[in-house]
Amino acid sequence: MTTVSTNTFASRPSTGRSLEKSTFWIFRIATYVILLAGFAVFGDIVFKGSATVFGAFKTTSSFPYFTNTFLTEAPESLYVFEHKGEKREMGDTEYRAFREKETAAALAAGKPAPVFEAASYVYSAGGIWPCIVGTVLLVVGSMTIALLLGVSSAIFLSEYARDGTFVRFVRLAILNLAGVPSIVFGLFGFGMFVIYFDWNVSLLAGWFTLAFMVLPVVITASEEALKAVPKGFREGSLALGATKWQTIQSNVLPYALPGILTSSILGIARVAGETAPIMFTAAYVVRDKMPWDVEKISDFFFQGVMALPYHIYVVSSKIPQNEYTSRVQYGTAFVFLGIVALIAASSIILRNKLRGRYKW
Amino acid sequence: MDTPSATPASRTFNVPATATSAEGAQTLIEIDNFDFYYGAKQALFDINIRIADKRVTAFIGPSGCGKSTLLRCLNRMNDLIDGTSVKRGSVKIRSIDINGRDVDSIELRKRVGMVFQKSNPFPKSIYENIIYGLRIQGVKSKSRLDEVVEKSLRGAALWDEVKDRLHESGLGLSGGQQQRLCIARTIAVEPEVILMDEPCSALDPIATAKVEELIHELKKQYTIIIVTHSMQQAARCSDQTAFFYMGKLIEFGETRDIFMNPKNPQTEAYVSGRFG
């Protein structure tokens, strides 16, 4: 069959056409680069970190018959030495016990005490249990404060306050607070809570510093969540003779809760992750006692804690780097990611549960 | 109930069999020289009206004429809007000025209930919706609450439809049922007056007919004021009608007179469908 080439719709090459194609590829490649970066970061941490965490399982003689030393022990120095021609690596506690045992055995056998020449690497053995506890305490405390303050203020701003100069000023202040770098919050917390209030480096100082840092997020998002509740719920309730607070309490706040929780998930990730605000106010490089080992209950609030992000900072920049440090660095980062994911996941589950219950 | 007709309402008007006669009706609400403002903008001009007890009063008029504003003044829902103010005049219910200093808007709203244009059942069970008003008043007795739920749902002609699913969400009901649920919720707190702000504007004709029948039933016990866009509806279910235009009360009288013999040419034009 012969056809005359009269296809008026045939594509004609032009600069416009090639521009179309190249822009498409630029956008496409940019997206791939981001994907690649994401995989690289997560892959690196998960690959190196999981080796640390899953390599630390040990069997024990009592229930539950296994333990993970990385998750349950405090950081220790690592001792590397040669013993009977064998290279041995041991944590502080284990090393001391080993040395005593060997020395006692040698003495009993009437031999001279063995000489140990060990190289010590600080924080490279043991685990990060105190850091996990510290981070959880910091998150729980600061989110409690931030939610109490933030939700109260959001309720005031969206339900009670009348638009005017004052409210505009408050909103401006919140906006400004959101733009303050976290290190400035750290400095503020140090000057205010640690020095002026004389709380020292303590949980309480860290809680308030972190709470102030996430307040803008919590307030803004809570306000949005409150505004999303239909006006009809408020009017319907008021028309039945409910007071304003009764209306808010039983007919507005419950329906805004899922939205408020969503915002606090973001807040949790930030609070758990920031290093700068806690490095002057709440975090210790190392602490032997666990937070609950206190004489008085009030001491609990006035003690510093170890925290995961600060621990990563310490083991990455404050100690001499060597072949043993990356184990702790990546292990800590891996656990840290896991904890944030865990907290976020549980908040999401809670939120979805509430959403299912309060749907309109 | 008459069927809606394409011809102007004034030509087909029949006095509904359910109409309550004006004789012996007592005045419940007196509005005198009432001026109302949204900020600097005057919304109501010198309103004078006498609303009878246990009768149905309809407010009609084109959009923006102030009928809803006046309705919301009767239970002070306008307090919720920034910048509103009563500049002159009074609204008296049983001779008490509801804008007076010693009147609590919360107590007022317990006595003057309201049904909204868009049905707004709370996202709770039907049961919880009904007892909401009693719950906030602190009523705890289960038997009392059960009793009120049944009574209110029967009062709103909804009992037979929902008695088997009282603990399911009120949002699962159809639009008309939702609106009747809102009416049931309102009568559960036993108000004297029920304000209805275009209660049928979002409903289909059958659901509308049910709500209108309900209005006939309710006026035995309650004074009802209904804002409506539909002149047929005003003609069908009200005893008295007030026509508003541009924030002014143009004419107020027995529904029959407003539709059959309007005194004011503007009223005549509106009810015969020539504008609005």
XYZ file of C-alpha atoms in Angstrom:
636
model
C 0.000 0.000 0.000
C 1.379 3.323 -0.896
C 0.699 6.314 1.196
C 1.533 9.835 0.429
C 3.357 11.425 3.334
C 0.793 14.007 4.263
C 0.978 13.476 8.017
C 0.431 16.993 9.278
C 0.820 15.808 12.859
C 4.346 14.493 12.434
C 6.779 15.764 15.034
C 9.247 18.324 13.845
C 12.554 18.680 15.615
C 13.104 22.125 17.060
C 14.927 23.814 19.929
C 11.677 23.891 21.863
C 11.435 20.130 21.611
C 14.932 19.444 22.858
C 14.380 21.922 25.709
C 11.310 19.930 26.727
C 13.337 16.761 26.803
C 16.271 18.164 28.722
C 14.119 19.814 31.397
C 12.319 16.513 31.881
C 15.639 14.758 32.428
C 16.951 17.422 34.793
C 13.920 17.017 37.053
C 14.051 13.277 36.787
C 17.756 13.086 37.672
C 17.310 15.491 40.580
C 14.675 13.150 42.006
C 16.951 10.148 41.582
C 19.821 11.953 43.292
C 17.620 12.617 46.308
C 16.506 9.019 46.389
C 20.127 7.923 46.170
C 21.150 10.245 48.987
C 18.366 8.896 51.146
C 19.367 5.328 50.516
C 23.021 6.139 51.092
C 22.362 7.733 54.475
C 19.965 5.099 55.732
C 21.884 2.242 54.154
C 25.153 3.368 55.694
C 23.689 3.677 59.179
C 21.609 0.535 59.011
C 24.405 -1.536 57.486
C 27.150 -0.494 59.857
C 24.944 0.070 62.864
C 23.002 -3.154 62.739
C 26.295 -5.064 62.871
C 27.033 -3.409 66.210
C 23.580 -3.942 67.646
C 22.927 -7.466 66.418
C 26.517 -8.506 67.140
C 25.994 -7.684 70.800
C 23.524 -10.450 71.642
C 24.791 -12.729 74.369
C 23.345 -15.646 76.224
C 22.871 -15.389 79.963
C 22.278 -17.909 82.700
C 19.017 -16.425 83.948
C 15.720 -15.404 82.351
C 15.309 -14.297 79.525
C 18.549 -16.185 78.719
C 19.854 -13.626 76.299
C 20.805 -10.015 76.432
C 22.102 -7.345 74.158
C 25.119 -5.741 75.733
C 25.003 -2.756 73.410
C 21.491 -1.858 74.474
C 21.754 -2.715 78.158
C 25.247 -1.701 79.265
C 26.867 1.618 79.950
C 29.738 2.846 77.746
C 33.137 1.532 78.753
C 36.698 1.841 77.651
C 37.906 -0.831 75.324
C 41.178 -2.576 76.181
C 43.113 -4.244 73.431
C 46.042 -6.416 74.474
C 47.968 -9.528 73.639
C 47.591 -12.515 75.873
C 49.456 -15.784 75.307
C 50.048 -14.783 71.711
C 46.385 -14.011 71.168
C 44.900 -10.599 70.516
C 42.106 -9.880 72.974
C 39.554 -7.066 73.080
C 37.669 -6.431 76.318
C 35.540 -3.839 77.960
C 36.693 -2.208 81.155
C 34.850 -4.468 83.626
C 35.691 -7.639 81.811
C 39.330 -6.612 81.469
C 39.775 -5.910 85.180
C 38.197 -9.228 86.119
C 40.321 -11.014 83.588
C 43.505 -9.389 84.859
C 42.716 -10.243 88.458
C 41.873 -13.809 87.604
C 45.042 -14.293 85.565
C 47.169 -12.662 88.243
C 45.621 -14.797 90.980
C 46.058 -17.928 88.899
C 49.691 -17.100 88.224
C 50.402 -16.391 91.895
C 48.698 -19.592 92.933
C 50.878 -21.477 90.537
C 53.902 -19.680 91.989
C 54.683 -17.879 88.783
C 55.366 -14.134 88.521
C 52.337 -11.946 87.922
C 51.658 -11.527 84.212
C 52.252 -8.142 82.681
C 49.414 -6.659 80.675
C 50.210 -4.070 78.084
C 46.827 -2.916 76.915
C 45.921 -0.071 74.619
C 42.743 1.628 75.886
C 40.144 3.231 73.664
C 37.671 5.378 75.488
C 33.879 4.648 75.062
C 34.552 2.008 72.463
C 33.142 -0.873 74.454
C 29.976 -1.524 76.402
C 26.672 -0.095 75.307
C 24.493 2.970 75.284
C 21.776 2.114 77.791
C 22.121 5.391 79.778
C 21.869 7.383 76.547
C 18.659 5.618 75.559
C 17.152 6.268 78.968
C 18.291 9.887 78.900
C 16.840 10.555 75.468
C 13.510 8.982 76.376
C 13.368 11.062 79.566
C 14.193 14.248 77.665
C 11.564 13.567 75.004
C 8.793 12.638 77.427
C 9.443 15.579 79.745
C 9.866 18.244 77.120
C 6.905 17.067 75.023
C 4.701 17.089 78.128
C 5.677 20.669 78.848
C 5.414 21.701 75.201
C 1.986 20.130 74.744
C 0.589 21.577 77.973
C 1.825 25.063 77.180
C 1.325 24.872 73.428
C -2.182 23.447 73.404
C -3.305 25.881 76.110
C -1.979 28.796 74.151
C -3.443 27.481 70.886
C -6.847 27.175 72.571
C -6.539 30.714 73.844
C -5.487 32.095 70.478
C -8.043 30.290 68.357
C -11.046 30.078 70.696
C -10.880 32.985 73.108
C -8.690 35.797 71.844
C -10.246 38.401 69.613
C -8.198 39.496 66.649
C -6.288 42.607 67.487
C -2.866 44.065 68.044
C -2.140 41.739 70.943
C -2.917 38.560 69.026
C -0.966 39.781 66.025
C 1.967 40.472 68.295
C 1.756 36.999 69.832
C 1.661 35.384 66.407
C 4.665 37.390 65.326
C 6.506 36.251 68.440
C 5.664 32.618 67.702
C 6.833 33.005 64.132
C 10.099 34.503 65.313
C 10.586 31.755 67.861
C 10.289 29.205 65.044
C 13.156 30.833 63.197
C 15.622 30.845 66.084
C 18.541 28.432 65.550
C 18.673 25.603 68.052
C 22.098 26.588 69.375
C 20.585 29.897 70.434
C 17.955 28.017 72.395
C 20.810 26.105 73.981
C 22.541 29.299 74.947
C 19.303 30.772 76.261
C 18.622 27.667 78.315
C 22.132 27.780 79.685
C 21.869 31.419 80.702
C 18.316 31.207 81.974
C 17.840 27.810 83.569
C 21.357 26.602 84.272
C 22.896 29.856 85.518
C 20.094 32.223 86.527
C 17.666 29.689 88.002
C 20.656 27.738 89.247
C 19.277 24.396 88.098
C 22.742 23.354 86.886
C 23.036 20.979 83.988
C 19.842 19.073 84.606
C 16.841 17.284 83.132
C 14.627 20.194 84.094
C 16.789 22.735 82.264
C 16.874 20.467 79.215
C 13.131 19.919 79.295
C 12.307 23.592 79.276
C 14.920 24.443 76.659
C 13.658 21.722 74.314
C 10.033 22.586 75.056
C 10.605 26.221 74.087
C 12.258 25.052 70.913
C 9.271 22.965 69.753
C 6.576 25.295 71.085
C 6.106 27.159 67.775
C 5.527 23.886 65.941
C 3.076 22.656 68.556
C 1.165 25.946 68.801
C 0.859 26.493 65.059
C -0.223 22.953 64.337
C -2.624 22.808 67.296
C -4.232 26.007 66.138
C -4.666 24.551 62.666
C -6.168 21.414 64.155
C -8.593 23.443 66.266
C -9.593 25.560 63.280
C -10.316 22.421 61.272
C -13.104 21.458 63.683
C -16.356 22.588 62.009
C -17.978 25.731 63.392
C -21.245 23.800 63.614
C -19.918 21.712 66.500
C -19.238 24.825 68.533
C -22.518 26.547 67.644
C -24.529 23.399 68.200
C -23.013 22.938 71.610
C -23.376 26.574 72.660
C -26.982 26.622 71.464
C -27.694 23.808 73.911
C -26.575 25.993 76.773
C -23.003 24.796 77.110
C -20.386 27.207 78.360
C -17.379 27.985 76.234
C -15.064 25.688 78.138
C -17.619 22.857 78.173
C -17.891 23.252 74.421
C -14.156 23.211 73.880
C -13.595 20.361 76.272
C -16.225 17.987 75.005
C -16.922 19.096 71.472
C -13.800 20.690 70.035
C -10.648 19.385 71.671
C -11.389 15.662 71.161
C -11.789 16.243 67.441
C -8.648 18.340 67.221
C -6.565 15.756 69.046
C -5.494 13.708 66.001
C -4.177 16.863 64.361
C -2.401 17.940 67.516
C -0.797 14.509 67.769
C 0.428 14.749 64.202
C 2.220 17.933 65.066
C 3.704 16.446 68.172
C 5.160 13.594 66.128
C 7.216 16.165 64.268
C 8.041 17.732 67.599
C 9.210 14.432 69.048
C 11.594 13.820 66.174
C 13.053 17.289 66.634
C 13.321 17.082 70.397
C 14.957 13.682 70.268
C 17.355 14.735 67.547
C 18.641 18.137 68.533
C 22.063 18.220 70.108
C 22.662 21.924 70.426
C 19.932 22.790 72.961
C 20.959 20.032 75.360
C 24.714 20.220 75.160
C 24.863 23.127 77.623
C 21.723 22.366 79.568
C 21.122 18.680 80.146
C 23.638 16.356 78.564
C 26.605 14.727 80.272
C 29.469 13.221 78.365
C 29.396 10.301 80.739
C 27.548 9.456 83.899
C 27.910 6.308 85.938
C 24.643 6.457 87.843
C 21.370 5.748 86.155
C 18.757 8.542 86.437
C 16.670 6.633 88.974
C 19.608 6.139 91.346
C 18.779 9.237 93.361
C 18.492 9.804 97.076
C 15.595 12.247 96.973
C 12.905 12.449 94.342
C 13.703 16.102 93.750
C 17.256 15.123 92.785
C 15.780 13.329 89.810
C 14.937 16.610 88.123
C 18.250 18.236 88.847
C 20.561 15.652 87.350
C 22.127 15.680 83.939
C 21.679 12.688 81.681
C 23.441 11.108 78.758
C 21.605 11.427 75.471
C 21.882 9.672 72.133
C 22.555 12.652 69.839
C 25.087 14.093 72.245
C 26.743 10.706 72.565
C 27.111 10.525 68.793
C 28.650 13.985 68.907
C 31.066 12.954 71.673
C 32.206 9.704 70.109
C 32.588 11.356 66.734
C 34.451 14.484 67.665
C 35.610 14.455 71.269
C 37.628 11.250 71.368
C 40.572 10.142 69.286
C 39.347 8.357 66.186
C 40.528 4.849 65.530
C 39.368 1.574 64.110
C 37.146 0.907 67.135
C 35.181 4.164 67.276
C 32.936 3.650 64.256
C 31.327 0.661 65.979
C 29.852 2.908 68.663
C 29.136 5.813 66.317
C 27.057 3.814 63.915
C 25.524 1.611 66.565
C 24.311 4.696 68.417
C 22.992 6.294 65.239
C 21.168 3.108 64.343
C 19.520 2.789 67.749
C 18.689 6.480 67.680
C 16.906 6.189 64.337
C 15.105 3.128 65.611
C 13.860 4.915 68.727
C 12.629 7.949 66.820
C 10.863 5.653 64.364
C 9.331 3.723 67.249
C 8.000 6.831 69.007
C 6.704 8.235 65.736
C 5.045 4.945 64.809
C 3.259 4.695 68.127
C 2.023 8.275 67.822
C 0.760 7.542 64.327
C -1.079 4.447 65.532
C -2.621 6.431 68.376
C -3.603 9.191 65.979
C -5.234 6.814 63.533
C -7.118 5.191 66.371
C -8.438 8.570 67.475
C -9.244 9.529 63.908
C -11.306 6.399 63.508
C -13.196 7.218 66.686
C -13.776 10.890 65.936
C -14.709 11.093 62.305
C -17.061 13.529 60.764
C -49.952 19.896 53.404
C -50.351 21.511 50.016
C -48.207 20.555 47.107
C -45.728 23.172 45.970
C -47.096 25.057 43.033
C -45.490 26.918 40.186
C -47.963 29.736 40.473
C -47.219 32.517 42.926
C -47.799 31.522 46.497
C -50.267 34.333 47.076
C -52.637 32.957 44.505
C -52.722 29.397 45.806
C -52.635 30.064 49.486
C -54.840 27.946 51.684
C -54.866 28.334 55.401
C -53.271 25.124 56.695
C -55.607 22.970 58.718
C -53.021 23.040 61.455
C -52.862 26.788 61.745
C -53.276 28.087 65.263
C -55.668 30.936 65.654
C -54.447 34.273 66.826
C -57.128 34.425 69.443
C -56.031 33.818 72.972
C -52.355 33.695 71.933
C -50.093 35.380 74.417
C -47.107 37.438 73.483
C -43.879 35.728 74.430
C -41.217 37.779 72.723
C -41.328 41.537 72.340
C -38.797 43.277 70.171
C -38.846 47.065 70.439
C -36.979 49.654 68.367
C -34.172 47.177 67.887
C -31.003 48.321 66.087
C -28.178 45.858 65.573
C -24.674 46.390 64.188
C -21.858 44.276 62.790
C -18.997 46.594 63.667
C -19.871 49.893 62.029
C -22.352 48.331 59.637
C -25.958 48.455 60.689
C -27.702 45.163 60.025
C -31.111 45.709 61.627
C -33.089 48.945 61.635
C -35.717 49.715 64.225
C -37.346 46.301 64.459
C -40.655 46.104 66.322
C -42.333 42.743 66.537
C -44.527 40.745 68.906
C -44.078 36.991 68.716
C -46.885 34.862 70.108
C -46.429 31.971 72.486
C -46.931 28.423 71.122
C -47.302 29.550 67.549
C -45.045 29.319 64.533
C -43.595 32.556 63.266
C -41.799 32.642 59.922
C -39.162 35.197 58.952
C -38.994 35.596 55.201
C -37.115 37.892 52.876
C -34.326 37.891 50.320
C -30.734 36.962 51.244
C -28.986 39.493 53.419
C -32.218 41.041 54.660
C -31.364 40.450 58.303
C -33.817 37.664 59.093
C -31.112 35.254 60.267
C -29.398 38.035 62.174
C -32.580 38.789 64.075
C -33.100 35.088 64.756
C -29.609 34.812 66.185
C -30.261 37.843 68.361
C -32.999 35.894 70.110
C -30.576 33.514 71.780
C -27.592 35.822 71.560
C -25.633 33.607 69.179
C -24.339 36.831 67.682
C -22.274 37.320 70.846
C -19.858 34.840 69.290
C -19.111 37.144 66.397
C -16.534 39.847 66.964
C -17.733 43.428 66.897
C -21.464 42.885 67.056
C -23.486 45.252 69.181
C -27.017 46.225 70.079
C -27.091 49.987 69.781
C -30.702 50.650 70.645
C -33.915 48.932 71.621
C -34.579 45.681 73.390
C -35.530 42.049 72.969
C -37.719 40.876 75.804
C -38.716 37.308 76.473
C -41.426 37.078 79.130
C -40.754 40.776 79.773
C -37.079 40.201 80.583
C -34.566 42.083 78.462
C -32.235 39.327 77.259
C -29.456 41.794 76.567
C -29.645 43.043 80.139
C -26.645 42.942 82.428
C -28.060 40.263 84.691
C -28.902 37.873 81.867
C -26.495 34.998 81.344
C -26.362 33.962 77.698
C -25.750 30.347 78.785
C -28.998 30.262 80.771
C -30.780 32.024 77.930
C -29.697 29.408 75.410
C -30.989 26.615 77.613
C -34.427 28.213 77.280
C -34.100 29.269 73.640
C -32.815 26.393 71.540
C -31.615 26.579 67.979
C -31.596 24.331 64.923
C -29.123 25.290 62.237
C -29.261 25.469 58.492
C -26.631 22.802 58.058
C -27.532 19.867 60.271
C -24.724 19.531 62.743
C -24.981 16.296 64.672
C -21.875 15.790 66.775
C -19.676 12.880 65.724
C -20.977 10.853 68.638
C -23.641 8.204 68.960
C -27.288 9.155 68.513
C -27.749 8.607 72.250
C -24.822 10.854 73.156
C -26.089 13.526 70.784
C -29.446 13.661 72.529
C -28.104 13.757 76.058
C -25.377 16.287 75.278
C -27.343 19.174 76.746
C -28.205 17.223 79.884
C -24.658 15.933 80.312
C -23.277 19.445 80.419
C -25.940 20.342 82.948
C -24.583 17.515 85.062
C -27.430 15.009 84.770
C -25.973 11.565 85.476
C -28.915 9.299 86.231
C -29.010 6.609 83.565
C -32.742 6.047 83.820
C -33.430 9.759 83.474
C -31.185 9.992 80.426
C -32.772 6.931 78.804
C -36.175 8.436 79.386
C -35.191 11.772 77.850
C -33.650 10.067 74.822
C -36.826 8.176 74.073
C -39.055 11.164 74.742
C -36.996 13.526 72.590
C -36.665 11.081 69.714
C -40.387 10.413 69.812
C -40.953 14.170 69.946
C -38.826 14.558 66.837
C -40.592 11.646 65.088
C -37.332 9.784 64.859
C -37.739 7.084 67.506
C -39.086 4.333 65.263
C -36.328 4.858 62.745
C -33.400 4.796 65.137
C -34.494 2.918 68.269
C -32.395 -0.116 67.309
C -29.228 1.825 66.688
C -29.089 4.419 69.414
C -25.422 3.738 70.001
C -24.353 4.126 66.414
C -22.935 7.385 65.134
C -25.372 10.177 64.416
C -23.453 10.825 61.216
C -24.692 7.560 59.761
C -28.190 8.990 59.433
C -29.620 10.531 56.280
C -29.723 14.314 55.916
C -33.336 14.606 56.999
C -32.826 12.251 59.923
C -29.768 14.239 60.965
C -31.810 17.417 61.015
C -34.512 15.744 63.081
C -31.780 14.436 65.380
C -30.687 18.034 65.873
C -34.279 18.961 66.682
C -34.492 16.057 69.137
C -31.251 17.221 70.731
C -32.723 20.691 71.107
C -35.992 19.556 72.686
C -34.098 17.269 75.068
C -33.165 20.310 77.146
C -36.817 21.422 77.146
C -36.526 24.965 75.865
C -39.484 27.312 75.572
C -38.540 28.606 72.161
C -37.011 26.775 69.225
C -35.274 28.901 66.617
C -34.881 27.282 63.216
C -32.477 28.826 60.752
C -33.519 27.523 57.331
C -33.783 23.988 58.674
C -34.831 22.461 55.367
C -32.598 24.276 52.902
C -30.313 21.261 52.527
C -33.070 18.649 52.500
C -34.975 16.933 49.738
C -38.773 17.486 49.473
C -39.700 14.325 51.386
C -37.361 15.077 54.271
C -38.642 18.648 54.192
C -42.221 17.441 54.465
C -41.297 15.383 57.527
C -39.658 18.336 59.237
C -42.682 20.497 58.452
C -45.044 17.916 59.917
C -42.805 17.869 62.945
C -43.098 21.637 63.268
C -46.873 21.285 63.440
C -46.498 18.772 66.235
C -43.904 20.773 68.126
C -45.904 23.964 68.307
C -48.209 22.343 70.830
C -45.412 22.641 73.320
C -42.939 25.102 71.936
C -42.861 28.534 70.408
C -41.177 28.180 67.043
C -39.529 30.823 64.932
C -38.396 29.678 61.535
C -36.277 31.513 59.001
C -36.950 30.265 55.525
C -36.152 31.041 51.934
C -39.129 29.137 50.718
C -42.366 31.102 50.675
C -44.328 27.882 50.254
C -42.772 26.632 53.412
C -43.670 29.793 55.293
C -47.190 29.523 53.955
C -47.469 25.842 54.839
C -46.208 25.828 58.345
C -46.371 29.247 59.949
C -49.110 31.106 61.759
C -47.469 34.502 61.620
C -45.079 35.811 59.019
C -42.633 38.680 59.092
C -41.185 40.022 55.862
C -37.775 41.668 56.028
C -35.986 43.689 53.436
C -32.625 45.455 53.722
C -32.525 45.071 57.483
C -35.989 46.498 58.012
C -39.190 44.784 58.997
C -41.506 45.586 56.125
C -44.619 43.798 57.206
C -45.675 41.503 59.981
C -48.992 39.795 60.470
C -50.978 36.624 60.262
C -49.504 34.401 57.559
C -52.823 34.376 55.762
C -52.891 38.161 55.569
C -49.280 38.452 54.449
C -49.844 36.071 51.573
C -53.402 36.989 50.638
C -53.695 40.685 51.392
C -50.255 42.157 51.828
C -50.537 45.814 52.745
C -47.120 46.798 51.559
C -46.357 46.720 47.812
C -42.872 45.326 48.500
C -44.390 42.403 50.381
C -46.835 41.886 47.588
C -44.007 41.833 45.052
C -41.961 39.396 47.110
C -44.672 36.884 47.982
C -45.932 36.843 44.441
C -42.431 35.981 43.285
C -41.626 39.162 41.402
C -38.318 39.672 43.218
C -36.088 38.078 45.807
